[in-house]
Structures are given as structure tokens and as C-alpha cells.
XYZ file of C-alpha atoms in Angstrom:
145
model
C 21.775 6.678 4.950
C 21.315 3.114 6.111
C 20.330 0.137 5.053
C 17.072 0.009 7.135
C 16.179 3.832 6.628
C 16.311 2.882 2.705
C 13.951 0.279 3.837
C 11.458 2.676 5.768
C 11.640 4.708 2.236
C 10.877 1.697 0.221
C 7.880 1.004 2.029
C 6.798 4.673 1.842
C 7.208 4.487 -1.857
C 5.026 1.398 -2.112
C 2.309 2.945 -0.247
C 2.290 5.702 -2.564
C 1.841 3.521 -5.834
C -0.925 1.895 -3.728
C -2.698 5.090 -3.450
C -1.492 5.648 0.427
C 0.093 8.031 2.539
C 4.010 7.658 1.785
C 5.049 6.949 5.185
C 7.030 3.518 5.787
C 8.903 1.863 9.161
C 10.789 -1.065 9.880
C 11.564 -2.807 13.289
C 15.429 -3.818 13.733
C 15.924 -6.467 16.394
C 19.632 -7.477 16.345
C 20.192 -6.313 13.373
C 17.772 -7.769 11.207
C 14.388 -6.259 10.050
C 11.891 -8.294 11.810
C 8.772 -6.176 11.171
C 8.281 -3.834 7.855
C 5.108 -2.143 7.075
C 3.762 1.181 5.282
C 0.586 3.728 5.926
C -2.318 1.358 4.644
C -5.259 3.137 5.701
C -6.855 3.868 2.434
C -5.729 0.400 1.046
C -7.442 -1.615 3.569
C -9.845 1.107 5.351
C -8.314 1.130 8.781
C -8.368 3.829 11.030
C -4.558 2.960 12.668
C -2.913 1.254 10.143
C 0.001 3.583 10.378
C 3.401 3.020 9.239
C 4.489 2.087 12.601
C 1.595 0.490 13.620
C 1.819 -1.519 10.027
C 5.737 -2.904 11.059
C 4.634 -3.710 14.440
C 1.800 -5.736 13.175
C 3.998 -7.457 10.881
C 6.650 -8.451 13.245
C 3.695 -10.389 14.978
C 4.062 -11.429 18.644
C 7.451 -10.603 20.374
C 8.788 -11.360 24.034
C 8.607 -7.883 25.589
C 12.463 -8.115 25.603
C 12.565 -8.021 21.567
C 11.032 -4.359 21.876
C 12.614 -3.102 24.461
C 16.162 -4.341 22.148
C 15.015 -3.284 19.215
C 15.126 -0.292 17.145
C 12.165 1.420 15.175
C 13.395 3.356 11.819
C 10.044 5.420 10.170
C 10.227 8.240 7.725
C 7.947 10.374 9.239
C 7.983 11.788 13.158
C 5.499 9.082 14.980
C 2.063 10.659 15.392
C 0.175 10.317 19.078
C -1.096 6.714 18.232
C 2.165 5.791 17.070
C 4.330 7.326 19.841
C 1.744 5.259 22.210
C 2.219 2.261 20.413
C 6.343 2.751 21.173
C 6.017 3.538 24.470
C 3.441 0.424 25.018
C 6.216 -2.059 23.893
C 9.138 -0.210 25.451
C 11.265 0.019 22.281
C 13.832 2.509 23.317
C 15.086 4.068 19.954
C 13.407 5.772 16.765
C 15.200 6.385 14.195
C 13.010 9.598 12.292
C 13.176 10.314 8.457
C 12.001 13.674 9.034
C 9.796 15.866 11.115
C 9.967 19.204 8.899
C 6.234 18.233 7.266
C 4.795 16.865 10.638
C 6.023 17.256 14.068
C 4.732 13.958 15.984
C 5.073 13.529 19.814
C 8.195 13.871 20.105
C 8.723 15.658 23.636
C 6.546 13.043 25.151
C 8.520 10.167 23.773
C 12.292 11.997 24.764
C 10.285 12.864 28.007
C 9.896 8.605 28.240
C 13.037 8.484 27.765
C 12.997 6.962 24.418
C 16.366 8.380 22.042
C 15.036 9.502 19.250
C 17.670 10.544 15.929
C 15.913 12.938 13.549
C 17.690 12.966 10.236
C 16.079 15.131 7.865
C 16.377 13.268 4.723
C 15.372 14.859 1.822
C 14.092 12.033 0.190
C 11.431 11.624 3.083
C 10.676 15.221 3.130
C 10.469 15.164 -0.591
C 7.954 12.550 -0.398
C 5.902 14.353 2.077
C 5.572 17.363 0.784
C 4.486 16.266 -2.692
C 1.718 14.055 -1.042
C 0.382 16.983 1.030
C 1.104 19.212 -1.986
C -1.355 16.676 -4.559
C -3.375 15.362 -1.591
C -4.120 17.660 1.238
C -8.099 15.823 2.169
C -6.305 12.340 2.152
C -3.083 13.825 4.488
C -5.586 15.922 6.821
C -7.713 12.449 7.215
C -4.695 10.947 8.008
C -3.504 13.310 10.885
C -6.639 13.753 12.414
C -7.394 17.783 11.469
């Protein structure tokens, strides 16, 4: 595993001792991590605070040509807000921790034309299913159901 996938993870992790959803993502721009940010719904009661939507926030205000050259790593498969959100800014790549505990929109963003390289860690999986195992309200909230 990488250096920015152990990243994504860490930020997972620190959502979870917040009392979040375990879901983290980093933006890569040149090789550098210009964005980092975890689930943070329940910490700050927002309705999109996302993983994804969390890095992108941090990495503030980009040129359009930083997203479309840079590279989004995020443990869990991007959810329909998410996928938007990628799409929006034209960032070509995802790199996914895992999609075995939620299945995202992925066929719309390969359909985009956006490469996306599932991995299937076990560590993000791991995460994932113990969350949904000890907190199924929280992860249905989360997901929309």
C-alpha cells in the first residue's frame, strides 16, 4: 500500500475516535497531499461532509487544472454526492480502498471516463464492517437508506 492510501486510512481512523463514520481521502497533486479530510458529519452536523467532500474542502480553492492533474485516494467507493463532486472538478483518477461494504457510483464515474483502481484493502474493509457491524442507524444516516 502507499503512502497516500495509509493517509486516507489515517484519516478514517481519526474519524472513528471522533465518533464518525471511518471513511478518510486525500487529494495528490504532483505528488504531494494537498487536501486531507475524513467523514465529519456527526462531528460538525453536516449533511455532505463526506470524506471526499472533507479533502476537497481542505485543499481550498484550486485552478481547475490542479483537479483535473490530480489524484483522489478514499477508502471507501465515492457515494453519488461524492462521485458528483469528482466529476464537477474533473479529477481524472480515484484511487478506492474498497467497495466490498458499499458500492458507490462507480459505472457513472468509469462511464465519465474517470480511472478508477479498486484495491480491496483489508484494513478499509475491516474498518467498515465493524462500524456497520456496532453502528448500523449512524451508517444508514450516512448513505441515505
Amino acid at each position: 500500500m502507499d503512502e497516500f492510501m495509509k493517509s486516507a486510512i489515517e484519516e478514517a481512523e481519526q474519524g472513528l475516535r471522533e465518533g464518525g463514520v471511518p471513511i478518510g481521502s486525500v487529494l495528490v497533486y504532483q505528488g504531494r497531499i494537498i487536501g486531507r479530510g475524513h467523514n465529519r458529519r456527526v462531528q460538525q452536523g453536516s449533511v455532505i461532509l463526506h470524506g471526499e467532500m472533507d479533502a476537497l474542502e481542505s485543499a481550498g480553492r484550486q485552478p481547475a487544472s490542479v483537479y483535473r492533474e490530480s489524484v483522489l485516494y478514499t477508502t471507501l467507493s465515492p457515494c453519488s454526492m461524492c462521485s458528483g463532486a469528482i466529476l464537477l472538478y474533473g479529477i481524472p483518477r480515484v484511487i478506492v480502498g474498497e467497495n466490498r461494504t458499499f458500492q458507490g457510483d462507480e459505472e457513472l464515474l468509469r462511464s465519465r471516463g474517470v480511472q478508477l483502481e479498486l484495491l480491496q484493502d483489508e484494513s478499509c474493509i475491516g474498518l467498515m464492517t465493524e462500524f456497520i457491524a456496532h453502528s448500523p442507524g449512524l451508517w444508514n444516516e450516512d448513505i441515505g437508506a
